[in-house]
CSV table of C-alpha atoms in Angstrom, one decimal:
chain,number,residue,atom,x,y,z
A,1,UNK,CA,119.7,-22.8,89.0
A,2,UNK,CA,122.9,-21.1,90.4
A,3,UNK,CA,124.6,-18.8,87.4
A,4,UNK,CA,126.8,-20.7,85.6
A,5,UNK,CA,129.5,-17.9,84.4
A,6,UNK,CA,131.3,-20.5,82.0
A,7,UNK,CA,128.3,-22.4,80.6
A,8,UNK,CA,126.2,-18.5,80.3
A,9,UNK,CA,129.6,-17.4,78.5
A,10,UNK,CA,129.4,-20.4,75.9
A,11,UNK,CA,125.7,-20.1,75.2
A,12,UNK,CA,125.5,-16.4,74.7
A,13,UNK,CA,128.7,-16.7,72.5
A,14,UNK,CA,126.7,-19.3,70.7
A,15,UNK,CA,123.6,-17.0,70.5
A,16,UNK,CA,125.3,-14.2,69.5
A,17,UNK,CA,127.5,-15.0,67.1
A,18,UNK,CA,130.9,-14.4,69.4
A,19,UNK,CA,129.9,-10.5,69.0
A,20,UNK,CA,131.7,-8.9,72.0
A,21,UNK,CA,129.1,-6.4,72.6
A,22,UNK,CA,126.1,-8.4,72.8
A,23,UNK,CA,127.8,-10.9,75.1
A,24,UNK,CA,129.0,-8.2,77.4
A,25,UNK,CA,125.1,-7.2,77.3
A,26,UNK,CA,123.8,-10.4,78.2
A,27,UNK,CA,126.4,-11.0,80.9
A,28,UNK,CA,125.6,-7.9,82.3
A,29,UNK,CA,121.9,-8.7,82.6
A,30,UNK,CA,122.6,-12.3,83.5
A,31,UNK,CA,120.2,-13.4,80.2
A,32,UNK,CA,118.5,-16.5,80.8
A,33,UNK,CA,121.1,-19.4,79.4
A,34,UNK,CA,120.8,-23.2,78.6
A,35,UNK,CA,123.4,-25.7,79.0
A,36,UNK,CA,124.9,-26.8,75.6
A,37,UNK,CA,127.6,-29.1,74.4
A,38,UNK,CA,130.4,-27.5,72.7
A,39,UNK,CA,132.6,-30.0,70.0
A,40,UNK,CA,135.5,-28.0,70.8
A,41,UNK,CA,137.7,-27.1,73.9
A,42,UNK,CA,137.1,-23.5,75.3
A,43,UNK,CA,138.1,-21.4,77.6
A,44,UNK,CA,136.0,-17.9,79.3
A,45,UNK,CA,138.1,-15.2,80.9
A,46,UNK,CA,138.4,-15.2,84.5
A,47,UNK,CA,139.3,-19.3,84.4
A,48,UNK,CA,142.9,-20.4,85.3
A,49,UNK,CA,143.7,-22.0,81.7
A,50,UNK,CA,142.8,-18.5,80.3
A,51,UNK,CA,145.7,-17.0,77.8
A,52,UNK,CA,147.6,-14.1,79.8
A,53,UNK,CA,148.5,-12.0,76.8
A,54,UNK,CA,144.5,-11.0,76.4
A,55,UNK,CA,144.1,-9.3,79.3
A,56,UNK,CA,146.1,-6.1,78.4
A,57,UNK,CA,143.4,-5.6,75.6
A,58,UNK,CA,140.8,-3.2,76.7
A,59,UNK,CA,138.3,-6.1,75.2
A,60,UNK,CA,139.3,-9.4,75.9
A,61,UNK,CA,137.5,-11.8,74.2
A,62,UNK,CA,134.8,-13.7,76.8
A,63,UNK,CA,135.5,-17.1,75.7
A,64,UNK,CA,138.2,-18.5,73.0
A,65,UNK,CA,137.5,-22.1,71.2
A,66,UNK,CA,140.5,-23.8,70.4
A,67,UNK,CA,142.1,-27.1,69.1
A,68,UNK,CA,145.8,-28.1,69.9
A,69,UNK,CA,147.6,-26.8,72.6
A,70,UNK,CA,146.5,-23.7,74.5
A,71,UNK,CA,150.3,-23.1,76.6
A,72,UNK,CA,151.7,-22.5,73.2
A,73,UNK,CA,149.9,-18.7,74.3
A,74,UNK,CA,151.9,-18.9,77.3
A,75,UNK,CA,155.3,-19.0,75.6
A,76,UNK,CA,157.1,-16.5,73.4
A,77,UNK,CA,155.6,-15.3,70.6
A,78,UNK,CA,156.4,-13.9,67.3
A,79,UNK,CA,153.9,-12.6,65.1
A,80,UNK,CA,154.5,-12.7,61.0
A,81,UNK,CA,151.9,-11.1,58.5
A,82,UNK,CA,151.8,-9.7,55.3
A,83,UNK,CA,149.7,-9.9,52.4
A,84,UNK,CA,146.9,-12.2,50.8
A,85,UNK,CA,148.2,-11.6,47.2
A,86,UNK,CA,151.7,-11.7,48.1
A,87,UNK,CA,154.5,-11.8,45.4
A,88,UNK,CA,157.4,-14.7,44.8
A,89,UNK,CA,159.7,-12.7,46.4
A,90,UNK,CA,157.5,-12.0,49.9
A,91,UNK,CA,156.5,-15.6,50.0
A,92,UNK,CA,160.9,-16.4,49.8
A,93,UNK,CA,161.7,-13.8,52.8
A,94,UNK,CA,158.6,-15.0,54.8
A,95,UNK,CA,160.3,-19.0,54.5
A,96,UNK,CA,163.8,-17.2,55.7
A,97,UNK,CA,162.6,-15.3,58.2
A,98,UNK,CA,160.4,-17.7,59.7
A,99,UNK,CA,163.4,-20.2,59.5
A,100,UNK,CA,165.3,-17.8,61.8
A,101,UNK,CA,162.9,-16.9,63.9
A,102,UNK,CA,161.2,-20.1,65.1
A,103,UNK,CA,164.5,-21.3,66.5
A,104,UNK,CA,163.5,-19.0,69.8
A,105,UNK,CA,159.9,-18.3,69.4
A,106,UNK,CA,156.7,-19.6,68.8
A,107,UNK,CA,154.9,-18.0,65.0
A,108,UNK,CA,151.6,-16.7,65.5
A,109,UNK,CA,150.0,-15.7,62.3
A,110,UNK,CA,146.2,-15.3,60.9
A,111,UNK,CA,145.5,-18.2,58.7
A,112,UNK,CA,144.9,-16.7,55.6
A,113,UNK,CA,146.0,-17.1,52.2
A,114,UNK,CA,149.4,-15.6,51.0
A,115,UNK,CA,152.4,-14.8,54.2
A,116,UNK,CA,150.1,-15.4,57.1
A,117,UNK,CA,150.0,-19.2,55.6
A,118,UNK,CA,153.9,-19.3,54.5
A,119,UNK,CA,155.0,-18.3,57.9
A,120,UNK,CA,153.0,-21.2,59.3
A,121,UNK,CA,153.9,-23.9,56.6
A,122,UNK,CA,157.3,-23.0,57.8
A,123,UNK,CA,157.1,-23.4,61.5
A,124,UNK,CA,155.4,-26.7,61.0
A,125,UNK,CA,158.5,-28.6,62.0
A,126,UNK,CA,158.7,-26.1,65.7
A,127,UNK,CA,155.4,-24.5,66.9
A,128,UNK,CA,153.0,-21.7,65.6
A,129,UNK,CA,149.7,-20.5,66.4
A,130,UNK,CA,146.5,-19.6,64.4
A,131,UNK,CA,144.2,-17.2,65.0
A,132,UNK,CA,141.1,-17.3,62.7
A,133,UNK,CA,138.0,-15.2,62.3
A,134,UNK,CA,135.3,-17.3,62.2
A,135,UNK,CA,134.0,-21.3,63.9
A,136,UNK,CA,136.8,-24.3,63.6
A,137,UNK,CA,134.5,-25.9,61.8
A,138,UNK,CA,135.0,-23.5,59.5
A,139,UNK,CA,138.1,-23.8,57.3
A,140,UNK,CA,139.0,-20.3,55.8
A,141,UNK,CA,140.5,-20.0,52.7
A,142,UNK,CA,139.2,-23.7,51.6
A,143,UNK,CA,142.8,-24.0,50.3
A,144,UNK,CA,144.1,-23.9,53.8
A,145,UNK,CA,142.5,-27.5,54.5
A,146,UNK,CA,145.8,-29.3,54.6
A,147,UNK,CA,147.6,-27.0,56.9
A,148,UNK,CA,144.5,-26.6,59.2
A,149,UNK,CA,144.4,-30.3,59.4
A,150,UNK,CA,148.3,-30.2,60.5
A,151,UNK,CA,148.0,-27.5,62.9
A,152,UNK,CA,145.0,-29.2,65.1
A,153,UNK,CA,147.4,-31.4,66.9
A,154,UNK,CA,150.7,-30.3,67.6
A,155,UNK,CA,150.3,-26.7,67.4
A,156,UNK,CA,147.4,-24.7,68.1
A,157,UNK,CA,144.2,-22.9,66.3
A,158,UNK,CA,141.7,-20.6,68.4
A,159,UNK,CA,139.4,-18.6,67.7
A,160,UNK,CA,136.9,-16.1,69.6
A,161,UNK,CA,133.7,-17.0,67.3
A,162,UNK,CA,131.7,-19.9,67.8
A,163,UNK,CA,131.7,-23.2,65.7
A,164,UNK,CA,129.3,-22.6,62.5
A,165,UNK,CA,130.6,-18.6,62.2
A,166,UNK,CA,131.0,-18.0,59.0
A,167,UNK,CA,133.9,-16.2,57.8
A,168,UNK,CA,132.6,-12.8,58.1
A,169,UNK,CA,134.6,-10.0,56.6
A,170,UNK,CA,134.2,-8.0,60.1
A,171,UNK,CA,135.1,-10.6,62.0
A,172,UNK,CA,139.1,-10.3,60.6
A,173,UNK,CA,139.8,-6.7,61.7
A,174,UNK,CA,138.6,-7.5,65.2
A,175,UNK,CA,140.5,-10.9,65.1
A,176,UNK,CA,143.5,-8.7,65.0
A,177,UNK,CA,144.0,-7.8,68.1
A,178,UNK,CA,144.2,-11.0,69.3
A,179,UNK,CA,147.4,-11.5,67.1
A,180,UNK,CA,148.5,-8.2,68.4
A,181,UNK,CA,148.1,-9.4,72.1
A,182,UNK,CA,149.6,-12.6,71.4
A,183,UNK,CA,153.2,-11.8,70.3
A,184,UNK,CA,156.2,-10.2,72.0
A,185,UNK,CA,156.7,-8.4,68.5
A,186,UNK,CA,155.7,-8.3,64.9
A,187,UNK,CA,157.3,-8.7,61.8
A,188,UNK,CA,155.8,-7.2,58.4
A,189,UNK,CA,156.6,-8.8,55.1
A,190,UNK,CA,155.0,-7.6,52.9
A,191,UNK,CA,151.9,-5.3,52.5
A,192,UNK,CA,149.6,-3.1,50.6
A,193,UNK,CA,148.9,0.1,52.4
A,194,UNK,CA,145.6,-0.4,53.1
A,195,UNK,CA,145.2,-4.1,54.4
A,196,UNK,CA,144.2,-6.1,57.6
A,197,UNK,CA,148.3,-6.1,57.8
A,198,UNK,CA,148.3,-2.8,58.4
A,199,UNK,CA,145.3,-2.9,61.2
A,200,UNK,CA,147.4,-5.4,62.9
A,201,UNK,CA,150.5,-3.0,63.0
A,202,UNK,CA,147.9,-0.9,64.2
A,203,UNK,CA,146.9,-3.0,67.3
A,204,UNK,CA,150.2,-3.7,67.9
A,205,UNK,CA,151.4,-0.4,68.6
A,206,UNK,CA,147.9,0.2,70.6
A,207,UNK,CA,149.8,-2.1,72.9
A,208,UNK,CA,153.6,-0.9,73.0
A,209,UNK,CA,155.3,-4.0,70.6
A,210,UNK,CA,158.0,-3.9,68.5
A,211,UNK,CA,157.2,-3.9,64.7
A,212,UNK,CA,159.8,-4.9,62.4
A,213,UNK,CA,160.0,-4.7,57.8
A,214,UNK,CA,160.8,-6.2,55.4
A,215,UNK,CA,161.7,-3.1,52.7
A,216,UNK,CA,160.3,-2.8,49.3
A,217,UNK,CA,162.1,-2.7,46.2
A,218,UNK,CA,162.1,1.3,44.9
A,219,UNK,CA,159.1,2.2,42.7
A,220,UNK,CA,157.3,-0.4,43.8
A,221,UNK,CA,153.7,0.6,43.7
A,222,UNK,CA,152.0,-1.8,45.3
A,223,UNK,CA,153.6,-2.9,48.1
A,224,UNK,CA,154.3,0.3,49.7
A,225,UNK,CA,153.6,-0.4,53.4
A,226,UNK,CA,156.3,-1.5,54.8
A,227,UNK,CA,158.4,1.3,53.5
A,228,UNK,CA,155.5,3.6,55.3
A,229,UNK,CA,156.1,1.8,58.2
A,230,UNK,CA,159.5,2.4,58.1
A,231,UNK,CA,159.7,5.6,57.2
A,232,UNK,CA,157.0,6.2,60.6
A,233,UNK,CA,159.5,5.0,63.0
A,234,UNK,CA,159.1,1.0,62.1
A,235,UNK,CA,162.4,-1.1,63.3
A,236,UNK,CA,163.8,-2.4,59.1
A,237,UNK,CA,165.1,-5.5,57.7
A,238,UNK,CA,167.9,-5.6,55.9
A,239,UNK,CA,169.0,-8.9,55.9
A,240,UNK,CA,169.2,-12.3,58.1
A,241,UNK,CA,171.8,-10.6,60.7
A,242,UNK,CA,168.6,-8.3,61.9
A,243,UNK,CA,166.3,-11.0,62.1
A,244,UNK,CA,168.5,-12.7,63.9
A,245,UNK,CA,168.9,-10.0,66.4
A,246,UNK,CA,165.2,-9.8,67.6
């Protein structure tokens, strides 16, 4: 049987759990593969459809399963994250400044509970982009059932990990740099200073974009880093007028 680069892709991804490594390993020793059927659209590097944006990381992911529409990675992107256990007040500026923004660009956020799942709510009526860390089969957290159901048509959820993942807690830092690669520039709500927000800001700057915060209230303990951020040379937020200008 001639090598089937798309369908080895799909069945070492499947066999390995989407880990990068392991699928560069079998690739690389063309590993015995069977043809399986996949419930979801996907697409391996190297193939026309592939997203762009991916390339510049230094490991693009071999195959990305998605639902919705996969040229909403094609257009400009704004990323907005912040925190899982956000307060009142970060959920209020993540509304506004997903209001403004989504008027020129496409939201790409992770998902998750807290601002990642405000900013999308809120781009519901334009477009925005998921990028989870685990099978779309899988919906992670449970209480994002209703906006995962929304975003399948419409908008767009994808994923490097293979229907069935679980939500593993590795699988969320590495997810990251897929939102990183994704947008033109990132803005910062609200975070905690150590959090998968901050690993994102991380792979951002890895690859040259913009960051943008959000300031925190003085004294505030826990939400201290944005005003890190800031204080490291991160673009701030003071009101609408500088959203407006990104």
């Amino acid at each position: 049987m001639r090598y089937n680069f798309r369908q080895a892709i799909l069945y070492y991804a499947i066999r390995y759990k989407g880990d990068w490594n392991r699928i560069a390993e079998a690739l690389d020793k063309k590993e015995d593969y069977q043809i399986l059927e996949c419930p979801f659209a996907f697409v391996t590097i190297g193939e026309a459809e592939y997203p762009t944006c991916f390339l510049a990381l230094e490991c693009p992911p071999w195959i990305l399963f998605y639902e919705g529409d996969l040229s909403l990675l094609r257009e400009k992107i704004v990323a907005v994250i912040g925190a899982r256990q956000c307060s009142e007040k970060g959920k209020e500026n993540a509304v506004r400044i997903t209001q403004c923004l989504k008027e020129k660009y496409t939201i790409v956020s992770g998902l998750a509970k807290g601002i990642d799942s405000v900013a999308h709510w809120s781009a519901l009526d334009r477009k925005t982009i998921g990028i989870i860390g685990c099978g779309l089969d899988r919906v992670y957290p449970k209480e994002n059932a209703a906006l995962y159901a929304k975003m399948r048509s419409g908008h767009l959820i994808v994923t490097e990990y293979p229907p069935g993942t679980p939500p593993y807690a590795k699988n969320f830092p590495w997810r990251n740099r897929l939102i990183a690669a994704a947008c033109h520039c990132v803005v910062v709500v609200e975070a905690t200073l150590k959090s998968g927000t901050m690993l994102t800001v991380n792979e951002c700057l890895a690859l040259d974009r913009e960051v943008y915060c959000v300031p925190t209230d003085f004294q505030e303990s826990l939400y201290r880093g944005c005003n890190y951020l800031i204080a490291n040379g991160a673009h701030i937020l003071t009101g609408l007028d500088d959203v407006g200008a990104i």
